PDB file of C-alpha atoms in Angstrom:
ATOM      1  CA  MET A 447       0.000   0.000   0.000  1.00 46.00           C
ATOM      2  CA  THR A 448       1.180   3.400  -0.840  1.00 49.00           C
ATOM      3  CA  GLY A 449       0.762   5.889   1.949  1.00 50.00           C
ATOM      4  CA  GLN A 450      -0.703   9.260   1.012  1.00 51.00           C
ATOM      5  CA  VAL A 451       0.071  12.404   2.928  1.00 49.00           C
ATOM      6  CA  HIS A 452      -2.779  14.891   2.944  1.00 49.00           C
ATOM      7  CA  THR A 453      -1.651  18.476   3.427  1.00 51.00           C
ATOM      8  CA  GLY A 454      -4.688  20.582   4.151  1.00 53.00           C
ATOM      9  CA  ARG A 455      -4.781  24.304   3.576  1.00 58.00           C
ATOM     10  CA  PRO A 456      -3.998  26.362   6.682  1.00 58.00           C
ATOM     11  CA  SER A 457      -6.987  27.815   8.475  1.00 63.00           C
ATOM     12  CA  ARG A 458      -7.861  31.442   7.822  1.00 67.00           C
ATOM     13  CA  LEU A 459      -6.618  32.352  11.280  1.00 64.00           C
ATOM     14  CA  LEU A 460      -3.109  31.090  10.505  1.00 66.00           C
ATOM     15  CA  ARG A 461      -2.791  32.559   7.022  1.00 71.00           C
ATOM     16  CA  ASN A 462      -0.255  35.387   6.748  1.00 71.00           C
ATOM     17  CA  LEU A 463       0.551  34.835  10.409  1.00 75.00           C
ATOM     18  CA  SER A 464       3.746  36.911  10.351  1.00 79.00           C
ATOM     19  CA  SER A 465       1.889  39.898   8.896  1.00 77.00           C
ATOM     20  CA  LYS A 466      -0.807  39.606  11.536  1.00 76.00           C
ATOM     21  CA  ILE A 467       1.767  39.452  14.323  1.00 84.00           C
ATOM     22  CA  ALA A 468       3.550  42.505  12.896  1.00 82.00           C
ATOM     23  CA  SER A 469       0.258  44.453  12.877  1.00 83.00           C
ATOM     24  CA  ILE A 470      -0.466  43.809  16.570  1.00 85.00           C
ATOM     25  CA  PRO A 471       1.387  46.943  17.850  1.00 86.00           C
ATOM     26  CA  MET A 472      -0.525  49.150  15.428  1.00 84.00           C
ATOM     27  CA  MET A 473      -3.832  47.529  16.372  1.00 84.00           C
ATOM     28  CA  LEU A 474      -3.098  48.011  20.084  1.00 85.00           C
ATOM     29  CA  THR A 475      -2.155  51.622  19.433  1.00 84.00           C
ATOM     30  CA  ALA A 476      -5.406  52.230  17.586  1.00 79.00           C
ATOM     31  CA  VAL A 477      -7.513  50.553  20.273  1.00 81.00           C
ATOM     32  CA  VAL A 478      -5.799  51.998  23.344  1.00 83.00           C
ATOM     33  CA  ILE A 479      -4.972  55.515  22.142  1.00 84.00           C
ATOM     34  CA  PHE A 480      -7.645  56.296  19.568  1.00 82.00           C
ATOM     35  CA  LEU A 481     -10.608  54.341  20.884  1.00 84.00           C
ATOM     36  CA  GLY A 482      -9.622  54.815  24.532  1.00 87.00           C
ATOM     37  CA  GLY A 483      -9.091  58.552  24.048  1.00 86.00           C
ATOM     38  CA  THR A 484     -12.416  58.872  22.262  1.00 88.00           C
ATOM     39  CA  VAL A 485     -14.323  57.094  25.047  1.00 90.00           C
ATOM     40  CA  TRP A 486     -12.483  59.159  27.674  1.00 91.00           C
ATOM     41  CA  THR A 487     -13.417  62.409  25.904  1.00 91.00           C
ATOM     42  CA  VAL A 488     -17.086  61.436  25.593  1.00 92.00           C
ATOM     43  CA  VAL A 489     -17.312  60.366  29.259  1.00 93.00           C
ATOM     44  CA  TYR A 490     -15.683  63.551  30.571  1.00 93.00           C
ATOM     45  CA  SER A 491     -17.910  65.718  28.370  1.00 93.00           C
ATOM     46  CA  PHE A 492     -20.593  64.962  30.977  1.00 94.00           C
ATOM     47  CA  THR A 493     -18.469  66.375  33.807  1.00 93.00           C
ATOM     48  CA  ASN A 494     -17.745  69.822  35.163  1.00 91.00           C
ATOM     49  CA  SER A 495     -14.010  69.577  34.411  1.00 90.00           C
ATOM     50  CA  LYS A 496     -12.173  72.889  34.365  1.00 90.00           C
ATOM     51  CA  LEU A 497      -8.389  73.160  34.376  1.00 85.00           C
ATOM     52  CA  LEU A 498      -7.972  69.432  35.117  1.00 87.00           C
ATOM     53  CA  PRO A 499     -10.317  66.488  34.426  1.00 87.00           C
ATOM     54  CA  ARG A 500     -12.509  65.547  37.381  1.00 87.00           C
ATOM     55  CA  ALA A 501     -15.269  62.977  37.611  1.00 85.00           C
ATOM     56  CA  LYS A 502     -18.011  65.310  38.813  1.00 88.00           C
ATOM     57  CA  PHE A 503     -20.861  64.435  36.476  1.00 91.00           C
ATOM     58  CA  VAL A 504     -23.370  67.133  35.559  1.00 93.00           C
ATOM     59  CA  GLY A 505     -25.438  65.295  32.941  1.00 91.00           C
ATOM     60  CA  PHE A 506     -26.099  67.222  29.749  1.00 93.00           C
ATOM     61  CA  ASP A 507     -25.293  70.639  31.225  1.00 94.00           C
ATOM     62  CA  GLN A 508     -22.203  71.095  29.054  1.00 94.00           C
ATOM     63  CA  TYR A 509     -24.201  70.329  25.904  1.00 95.00           C
ATOM     64  CA  GLU A 510     -26.964  72.737  26.909  1.00 95.00           C
ATOM     65  CA  ARG A 511     -24.385  75.485  27.441  1.00 94.00           C
ATOM     66  CA  LEU A 512     -22.739  74.556  24.165  1.00 95.00           C
ATOM     67  CA  TRP A 513     -25.896  74.923  22.082  1.00 95.00           C
ATOM     68  CA  ASP A 514     -26.884  78.097  23.948  1.00 95.00           C
ATOM     69  CA  ALA A 515     -23.538  79.731  23.121  1.00 95.00           C
ATOM     70  CA  PRO A 516     -23.768  82.198  20.171  1.00 95.00           C
ATOM     71  CA  ARG A 517     -20.115  81.520  19.370  1.00 95.00           C
ATOM     72  CA  TRP A 518     -20.787  77.800  18.859  1.00 95.00           C
ATOM     73  CA  ILE A 519     -23.847  78.506  16.687  1.00 96.00           C
ATOM     74  CA  VAL A 520     -21.784  80.870  14.516  1.00 96.00           C
ATOM     75  CA  SER A 521     -19.045  78.255  14.208  1.00 96.00           C
ATOM     76  CA  ILE A 522     -21.554  75.609  13.089  1.00 95.00           C
ATOM     77  CA  GLN A 523     -23.073  77.989  10.537  1.00 95.00           C
ATOM     78  CA  ASN A 524     -19.604  78.830   9.212  1.00 96.00           C
ATOM     79  CA  LEU A 525     -18.696  75.157   8.997  1.00 95.00           C
ATOM     80  CA  ALA A 526     -21.899  74.436   7.057  1.00 94.00           C
ATOM     81  CA  ILE A 527     -21.233  77.265   4.580  1.00 96.00           C
ATOM     82  CA  TYR A 528     -17.548  76.445   4.223  1.00 96.00           C
ATOM     83  CA  GLY A 529     -18.264  72.727   3.930  1.00 94.00           C
ATOM     84  CA  LEU A 530     -21.031  72.979   1.346  1.00 94.00           C
ATOM     85  CA  PHE A 531     -19.138  75.313  -0.972  1.00 96.00           C
ATOM     86  CA  THR A 532     -15.878  73.418  -0.520  1.00 96.00           C
ATOM     87  CA  LEU A 533     -17.509  70.121  -1.461  1.00 94.00           C
ATOM     88  CA  VAL A 534     -19.254  71.544  -4.514  1.00 95.00           C
ATOM     89  CA  PHE A 535     -16.511  73.780  -5.898  1.00 96.00           C
ATOM     90  CA  SER A 536     -13.571  71.469  -5.180  1.00 95.00           C
ATOM     91  CA  LEU A 537     -15.322  68.548  -6.880  1.00 95.00           C
ATOM     92  CA  VAL A 538     -16.503  70.585  -9.876  1.00 95.00           C
ATOM     93  CA  ILE A 539     -13.228  72.469 -10.403  1.00 95.00           C
ATOM     94  CA  GLY A 540     -11.146  69.383  -9.614  1.00 95.00           C
ATOM     95  CA  PHE A 541     -13.057  67.246 -12.091  1.00 95.00           C
ATOM     96  CA  LEU A 542     -12.868  69.891 -14.839  1.00 94.00           C
ATOM     97  CA  LEU A 543      -9.110  70.193 -14.337  1.00 93.00           C
ATOM     98  CA  ALA A 544      -8.756  66.405 -14.303  1.00 93.00           C
ATOM     99  CA  ALA A 545     -10.759  66.126 -17.529  1.00 93.00           C
ATOM    100  CA  LEU A 546      -8.490  68.713 -19.161  1.00 91.00           C
ATOM    101  CA  MET A 547      -5.363  66.931 -17.933  1.00 90.00           C
ATOM    102  CA  ASP A 548      -6.747  63.669 -19.317  1.00 88.00           C
ATOM    103  CA  GLN A 549      -6.699  65.064 -22.851  1.00 86.00           C
ATOM    104  CA  LYS A 550      -2.944  64.339 -23.075  1.00 80.00           C
ATOM    105  CA  ILE A 551      -2.077  68.029 -23.276  1.00 82.00           C
ATOM    106  CA  ARG A 552       1.491  69.274 -23.662  1.00 85.00           C
ATOM    107  CA  PHE A 553       3.427  69.976 -20.462  1.00 86.00           C
ATOM    108  CA  GLU A 554       0.918  67.913 -18.496  1.00 84.00           C
ATOM    109  CA  ASN A 555       3.446  67.092 -15.789  1.00 87.00           C
ATOM    110  CA  THR A 556       4.268  70.778 -15.349  1.00 90.00           C
ATOM    111  CA  PHE A 557       0.624  71.797 -15.023  1.00 89.00           C
ATOM    112  CA  ARG A 558      -0.103  68.912 -12.673  1.00 89.00           C
ATOM    113  CA  THR A 559       2.788  69.983 -10.438  1.00 89.00           C
ATOM    114  CA  ILE A 560       1.596  73.595 -10.454  1.00 91.00           C
ATOM    115  CA  PHE A 561      -1.960  72.644  -9.495  1.00 92.00           C
ATOM    116  CA  LEU A 562      -0.818  70.225  -6.790  1.00 90.00           C
ATOM    117  CA  TYR A 563       1.873  72.472  -5.328  1.00 92.00           C
ATOM    118  CA  PRO A 564      -0.450  74.440  -2.970  1.00 93.00           C
ATOM    119  CA  PHE A 565      -1.380  71.196  -1.219  1.00 92.00           C
ATOM    120  CA  ALA A 566       2.282  70.751  -0.240  1.00 90.00           C
ATOM    121  CA  LEU A 567       2.096  73.947   1.808  1.00 91.00           C
ATOM    122  CA  SER A 568       0.900  74.000   5.389  1.00 91.00           C
ATOM    123  CA  PHE A 569      -2.455  75.614   6.114  1.00 91.00           C
ATOM    124  CA  ILE A 570      -0.657  78.266   8.175  1.00 93.00           C
ATOM    125  CA  VAL A 571       1.444  79.298   5.173  1.00 94.00           C
ATOM    126  CA  THR A 572      -1.609  79.278   2.897  1.00 94.00           C
ATOM    127  CA  GLY A 573      -3.581  81.356   5.385  1.00 94.00           C
ATOM    128  CA  LEU A 574      -0.837  83.958   5.722  1.00 94.00           C
ATOM    129  CA  VAL A 575      -0.347  84.184   1.950  1.00 94.00           C
ATOM    130  CA  TRP A 576      -4.056  84.757   1.350  1.00 95.00           C
ATOM    131  CA  GLN A 577      -4.228  87.166   4.247  1.00 94.00           C
ATOM    132  CA  TRP A 578      -1.717  89.307   2.359  1.00 94.00           C
ATOM    133  CA  ILE A 579      -3.464  88.832  -0.992  1.00 94.00           C
ATOM    134  CA  LEU A 580      -6.845  89.852   0.439  1.00 94.00           C
ATOM    135  CA  ASN A 581      -5.472  92.725   2.509  1.00 92.00           C
ATOM    136  CA  PRO A 582      -7.101  95.938   1.180  1.00 91.00           C
ATOM    137  CA  GLU A 583      -3.932  97.959   1.817  1.00 91.00           C
ATOM    138  CA  PHE A 584      -1.585  96.051  -0.509  1.00 88.00           C
ATOM    139  CA  GLY A 585      -3.570  93.103  -1.899  1.00 91.00           C
ATOM    140  CA  VAL A 586      -6.050  92.654  -4.727  1.00 93.00           C
ATOM    141  CA  GLN A 587      -8.065  95.741  -3.827  1.00 93.00           C
ATOM    142  CA  SER A 588      -4.969  97.957  -3.814  1.00 92.00           C
ATOM    143  CA  VAL A 589      -3.733  96.599  -7.168  1.00 93.00           C
ATOM    144  CA  VAL A 590      -7.094  97.055  -8.919  1.00 93.00           C
ATOM    145  CA  ARG A 591      -7.473 100.580  -7.556  1.00 92.00           C
ATOM    146  CA  ALA A 592      -3.961 101.414  -8.778  1.00 92.00           C
ATOM    147  CA  LEU A 593      -5.106 100.376 -12.274  1.00 91.00           C
ATOM    148  CA  GLY A 594      -7.807 103.072 -12.242  1.00 90.00           C
ATOM    149  CA  TRP A 595     -10.870 101.522 -10.579  1.00 91.00           C
ATOM    150  CA  ALA A 596     -10.802 103.784  -7.530  1.00 89.00           C
ATOM    151  CA  SER A 597     -14.157 102.588  -6.168  1.00 91.00           C
ATOM    152  CA  PHE A 598     -13.319  98.872  -6.331  1.00 92.00           C
ATOM    153  CA  THR A 599     -13.730  97.126  -2.982  1.00 91.00           C
ATOM    154  CA  PHE A 600     -12.623  93.599  -2.162  1.00 92.00           C
ATOM    155  CA  ASP A 601     -11.895  93.015   1.511  1.00 91.00           C
ATOM    156  CA  PRO A 602     -13.669  89.797   2.525  1.00 94.00           C
ATOM    157  CA  LEU A 603     -11.466  89.173   5.557  1.00 93.00           C
ATOM    158  CA  TYR A 604     -12.510  92.513   7.052  1.00 92.00           C
ATOM    159  CA  ASN A 605     -16.235  92.155   6.395  1.00 92.00           C
ATOM    160  CA  SER A 606     -18.049  90.049   8.984  1.00 92.00           C
ATOM    161  CA  GLN A 607     -20.818  89.210   6.500  1.00 93.00           C
ATOM    162  CA  ILE A 608     -18.540  87.515   3.966  1.00 94.00           C
ATOM    163  CA  VAL A 609     -15.374  86.676   5.904  1.00 96.00           C
ATOM    164  CA  ILE A 610     -15.995  82.916   5.681  1.00 96.00           C
ATOM    165  CA  TYR A 611     -15.903  83.213   1.881  1.00 96.00           C
ATOM    166  CA  GLY A 612     -12.414  84.715   2.126  1.00 95.00           C
ATOM    167  CA  VAL A 613     -11.367  81.619   4.084  1.00 95.00           C
ATOM    168  CA  LEU A 614     -13.123  79.494   1.457  1.00 96.00           C
ATOM    169  CA  ILE A 615     -11.018  81.000  -1.350  1.00 96.00           C
ATOM    170  CA  ALA A 616      -7.805  80.002   0.412  1.00 95.00           C
ATOM    171  CA  GLY A 617      -9.131  76.517   1.170  1.00 95.00           C
ATOM    172  CA  LEU A 618     -10.118  75.908  -2.447  1.00 95.00           C
ATOM    173  CA  TRP A 619      -6.759  77.145  -3.686  1.00 95.00           C
ATOM    174  CA  GLN A 620      -4.958  74.661  -1.465  1.00 94.00           C
ATOM    175  CA  GLY A 621      -7.178  71.590  -1.776  1.00 93.00           C
ATOM    176  CA  THR A 622      -8.459  71.568  -5.354  1.00 94.00           C
ATOM    177  CA  GLY A 623      -5.162  70.274  -6.756  1.00 93.00           C
ATOM    178  CA  LEU A 624      -5.383  67.128  -4.639  1.00 94.00           C
ATOM    179  CA  VAL A 625      -8.961  66.532  -5.800  1.00 95.00           C
ATOM    180  CA  MET A 626      -7.793  66.945  -9.393  1.00 95.00           C
ATOM    181  CA  CYS A 627      -5.067  64.304  -8.934  1.00 93.00           C
ATOM    182  CA  LEU A 628      -7.450  61.816  -7.309  1.00 94.00           C
ATOM    183  CA  LEU A 629     -10.032  62.217 -10.048  1.00 94.00           C
ATOM    184  CA  LEU A 630      -7.354  62.151 -12.756  1.00 93.00           C
ATOM    185  CA  ALA A 631      -6.202  58.792 -11.415  1.00 92.00           C
ATOM    186  CA  GLY A 632      -9.802  57.604 -11.669  1.00 93.00           C
ATOM    187  CA  LEU A 633     -10.106  58.854 -15.241  1.00 92.00           C
ATOM    188  CA  ARG A 634      -6.869  57.127 -16.229  1.00 90.00           C
ATOM    189  CA  GLY A 635      -8.384  53.883 -14.948  1.00 89.00           C
ATOM    190  CA  ILE A 636     -11.249  54.023 -17.472  1.00 89.00           C
ATOM    191  CA  ASP A 637     -10.759  51.485 -20.271  1.00 88.00           C
ATOM    192  CA  GLU A 638      -9.832  53.120 -23.569  1.00 87.00           C
ATOM    193  CA  ASP A 639     -12.326  50.851 -25.348  1.00 90.00           C
ATOM    194  CA  ILE A 640     -15.179  52.679 -23.586  1.00 89.00           C
ATOM    195  CA  TRP A 641     -14.086  55.984 -25.090  1.00 88.00           C
ATOM    196  CA  LYS A 642     -13.739  54.397 -28.538  1.00 89.00           C
ATOM    197  CA  ALA A 643     -17.196  52.804 -28.311  1.00 90.00           C
ATOM    198  CA  ALA A 644     -18.733  56.130 -27.273  1.00 88.00           C
ATOM    199  CA  ARG A 645     -17.115  57.881 -30.242  1.00 88.00           C
ATOM    200  CA  VAL A 646     -18.270  55.179 -32.636  1.00 89.00           C
ATOM    201  CA  ASP A 647     -21.838  55.491 -31.331  1.00 88.00           C
ATOM    202  CA  GLY A 648     -21.694  59.248 -31.799  1.00 89.00           C
ATOM    203  CA  ILE A 649     -22.254  60.028 -28.103  1.00 88.00           C
ATOM    204  CA  PRO A 650     -21.241  63.621 -27.276  1.00 90.00           C
ATOM    205  CA  MET A 651     -18.280  63.895 -24.930  1.00 89.00           C
ATOM    206  CA  TRP A 652     -20.269  65.620 -22.158  1.00 89.00           C
ATOM    207  CA  LYS A 653     -22.803  62.779 -22.180  1.00 91.00           C
ATOM    208  CA  THR A 654     -19.981  60.236 -22.088  1.00 91.00           C
ATOM    209  CA  TYR A 655     -18.614  61.884 -18.961  1.00 91.00           C
ATOM    210  CA  LEU A 656     -22.006  62.410 -17.333  1.00 90.00           C
ATOM    211  CA  PHE A 657     -23.698  59.063 -17.992  1.00 91.00           C
ATOM    212  CA  ILE A 658     -20.805  56.620 -18.449  1.00 91.00           C
ATOM    213  CA  VAL A 659     -17.521  57.829 -16.948  1.00 92.00           C
ATOM    214  CA  ILE A 660     -18.723  59.476 -13.730  1.00 92.00           C
ATOM    215  CA  PRO A 661     -20.881  56.478 -12.663  1.00 92.00           C
ATOM    216  CA  MET A 662     -17.873  54.207 -13.262  1.00 93.00           C
ATOM    217  CA  MET A 663     -15.777  56.459 -11.026  1.00 92.00           C
ATOM    218  CA  ARG A 664     -18.152  56.108  -8.072  1.00 89.00           C
ATOM    219  CA  PRO A 665     -15.546  54.571  -5.690  1.00 87.00           C
ATOM    220  CA  VAL A 666     -13.087  57.363  -6.498  1.00 92.00           C
ATOM    221  CA  PHE A 667     -15.717  60.033  -5.902  1.00 92.00           C
ATOM    222  CA  ILE A 668     -16.754  58.476  -2.580  1.00 87.00           C
ATOM    223  CA  THR A 669     -13.144  58.339  -1.363  1.00 87.00           C
ATOM    224  CA  THR A 670     -12.558  61.913  -2.511  1.00 92.00           C
ATOM    225  CA  LEU A 671     -15.710  63.080  -0.724  1.00 89.00           C
ATOM    226  CA  VAL A 672     -14.569  61.465   2.528  1.00 86.00           C
ATOM    227  CA  ILE A 673     -11.115  63.095   2.263  1.00 90.00           C
ATOM    228  CA  ILE A 674     -12.665  66.511   1.584  1.00 92.00           C
ATOM    229  CA  ALA A 675     -15.266  66.152   4.326  1.00 88.00           C
ATOM    230  CA  SER A 676     -12.711  65.099   6.954  1.00 85.00           C
ATOM    231  CA  GLY A 677     -10.629  68.154   6.085  1.00 89.00           C
ATOM    232  CA  ILE A 678     -13.692  70.398   6.384  1.00 91.00           C
ATOM    233  CA  VAL A 679     -14.643  69.184   9.862  1.00 88.00           C
ATOM    234  CA  LYS A 680     -11.163  69.773  11.294  1.00 86.00           C
ATOM    235  CA  VAL A 681     -10.430  73.116   9.576  1.00 92.00           C
ATOM    236  CA  TYR A 682      -8.519  75.240  12.068  1.00 94.00           C
ATOM    237  CA  ASP A 683      -5.084  76.422  10.888  1.00 92.00           C
ATOM    238  CA  LEU A 684      -6.502  78.305   7.921  1.00 93.00           C
ATOM    239  CA  VAL A 685      -8.875  80.343  10.084  1.00 95.00           C
ATOM    240  CA  VAL A 686      -6.263  81.075  12.750  1.00 94.00           C
ATOM    241  CA  ALA A 687      -3.707  82.232  10.161  1.00 94.00           C
ATOM    242  CA  GLN A 688      -6.149  84.418   8.214  1.00 94.00           C
ATOM    243  CA  THR A 689      -8.535  85.919  10.743  1.00 93.00           C
ATOM    244  CA  SER A 690      -8.023  84.379  14.216  1.00 91.00           C
ATOM    245  CA  GLY A 691     -11.788  83.932  14.228  1.00 92.00           C
ATOM    246  CA  GLY A 692     -12.559  87.604  13.516  1.00 89.00           C
ATOM    247  CA  PRO A 693     -13.866  90.120  12.879  1.00 92.00           C
ATOM    248  CA  GLY A 694     -15.330  89.486  16.324  1.00 92.00           C
ATOM    249  CA  ILE A 695     -16.519  85.869  16.156  1.00 94.00           C
ATOM    250  CA  ALA A 696     -17.595  86.061  12.505  1.00 95.00           C
ATOM    251  CA  SER A 697     -15.193  83.355  11.244  1.00 95.00           C
ATOM    252  CA  GLU A 698     -15.225  80.974  14.217  1.00 95.00           C
ATOM    253  CA  VAL A 699     -15.170  77.231  13.457  1.00 95.00           C
ATOM    254  CA  PRO A 700     -15.754  74.244  15.784  1.00 95.00           C
ATOM    255  CA  ALA A 701     -12.088  73.175  15.957  1.00 94.00           C
ATOM    256  CA  LYS A 702     -11.054  76.646  17.112  1.00 95.00           C
ATOM    257  CA  TYR A 703     -13.889  76.670  19.646  1.00 95.00           C
ATOM    258  CA  VAL A 704     -12.591  73.389  21.095  1.00 94.00           C
ATOM    259  CA  TYR A 705      -8.998  74.629  21.273  1.00 93.00           C
ATOM    260  CA  ASP A 706      -9.918  77.939  22.899  1.00 94.00           C
ATOM    261  CA  TYR A 707     -12.083  76.367  25.599  1.00 93.00           C
ATOM    262  CA  MET A 708      -9.687  73.537  26.405  1.00 91.00           C
ATOM    263  CA  PHE A 709      -6.387  75.424  26.426  1.00 89.00           C
ATOM    264  CA  GLN A 710      -7.251  79.097  26.905  1.00 88.00           C
ATOM    265  CA  ALA A 711     -10.529  79.285  28.825  1.00 88.00           C
ATOM    266  CA  GLN A 712      -9.457  76.245  30.892  1.00 87.00           C
ATOM    267  CA  ASN A 713     -12.901  74.694  30.564  1.00 92.00           C
ATOM    268  CA  LEU A 714     -12.197  71.078  29.656  1.00 92.00           C
ATOM    269  CA  GLY A 715     -15.817  69.962  30.073  1.00 94.00           C
ATOM    270  CA  GLN A 716     -17.041  72.444  27.469  1.00 94.00           C
ATOM    271  CA  GLY A 717     -14.176  71.566  25.142  1.00 94.00           C
ATOM    272  CA  PHE A 718     -14.918  67.857  25.513  1.00 94.00           C
ATOM    273  CA  ALA A 719     -18.592  68.458  24.700  1.00 95.00           C
ATOM    274  CA  ALA A 720     -17.673  70.379  21.535  1.00 95.00           C
ATOM    275  CA  SER A 721     -15.178  67.636  20.595  1.00 93.00           C
ATOM    276  CA  THR A 722     -17.887  65.026  21.001  1.00 94.00           C
ATOM    277  CA  MET A 723     -20.184  66.950  18.662  1.00 93.00           C
ATOM    278  CA  MET A 724     -17.361  67.038  16.106  1.00 90.00           C
ATOM    279  CA  LEU A 725     -16.960  63.278  16.577  1.00 88.00           C
ATOM    280  CA  VAL A 726     -20.671  62.837  15.811  1.00 89.00           C
ATOM    281  CA  THR A 727     -20.186  64.878  12.634  1.00 84.00           C
ATOM    282  CA  VAL A 728     -17.279  62.670  11.553  1.00 81.00           C
ATOM    283  CA  ALA A 729     -19.343  59.546  12.298  1.00 83.00           C
ATOM    284  CA  ILE A 730     -22.159  60.880  10.118  1.00 82.00           C
ATOM    285  CA  ILE A 731     -19.619  61.091   7.284  1.00 77.00           C
ATOM    286  CA  ILE A 732     -17.718  57.845   7.882  1.00 78.00           C
ATOM    287  CA  VAL A 733     -20.621  55.460   8.552  1.00 78.00           C
ATOM    288  CA  PRO A 734     -22.389  56.019   5.180  1.00 78.00           C
ATOM    289  CA  TRP A 735     -19.033  55.792   3.405  1.00 74.00           C
ATOM    290  CA  ALA A 736     -18.220  52.480   5.097  1.00 72.00           C
ATOM    291  CA  TYR A 737     -21.681  51.176   4.241  1.00 75.00           C
ATOM    292  CA  LEU A 738     -21.382  52.197   0.592  1.00 72.00           C
ATOM    293  CA  GLU A 739     -17.849  50.844   0.269  1.00 69.00           C
ATOM    294  CA  PHE A 740     -18.108  47.583   2.160  1.00 68.00           C
ATOM    295  CA  GLY A 741     -21.760  46.791   2.745  1.00 64.00           C
ATOM    296  CA  GLY A 742     -22.612  47.212  -0.941  1.00 56.00           C
ATOM    297  CA  ARG A 743     -19.715  44.960  -1.984  1.00 54.00           C
ATOM    298  CA  LYS A 744     -20.869  42.102   0.217  1.00 52.00           C
ATOM    299  CA  ARG A 745     -24.341  42.143  -1.264  1.00 51.00           C
ATOM    300  CA  GLY A 746     -22.855  42.383  -4.755  1.00 49.00           C
TER     301      GLY A 746
END
């Protein structure tokens, strides 16, 4: 009799064992620091902590004070305006630039570098640069008036009614290049045969983009939306560099509110409550994305 040795496949738990062991420190870091810190922040948002954390629970008092504070309401309104326009304009402008880059134009690498360069700068640098550009004394307004339009006025950072739009300009200038590169990568992943078939069928280019290409780029758009949205929620440096929240409280944002209350007003409980509300905002963004990315795949 000839003996046969049966070598079964390793169980799923033992597959890539070395990689799993190597990932343990990172997993522990994520669980202990990120998850632990998040739970700690949420728990202490229900306390009356001031300079130092203390477990004196006051229920929802911190949240009631938070939503009664005019400064917090203004910051939420600013975040909504900044977020909506950033999402719309960065996607539209980014996609148009990506579509132009995808036409195999001359000096494509040069243009791509130019458009992406602002993203390499820190938000502090971007904020200071645009603070100078929008300064009425020596910025755009001064240059246009020197050309003969003496009544021209453009000082968004000094007008409380439109100051958030001045911050928006700087944010779009810095972030649109990254959106362009992400969407360009998605466009380059479209099979050339699809373009040829559309041309053979006589489909106009705008219809090809709108009804064929964009639906095929759904995963890229979802990822891009999440990246943009996460940047919107945590916007801070740009506001501090350009306006420091002024004029008055006209350009306040949630992240600045959290920083000021935790490290300047020495009111940790209020800062924790505001942080928790920001966490809820992030969850509202991440949960649908995870469902669309992973839940839809499982059913498919």
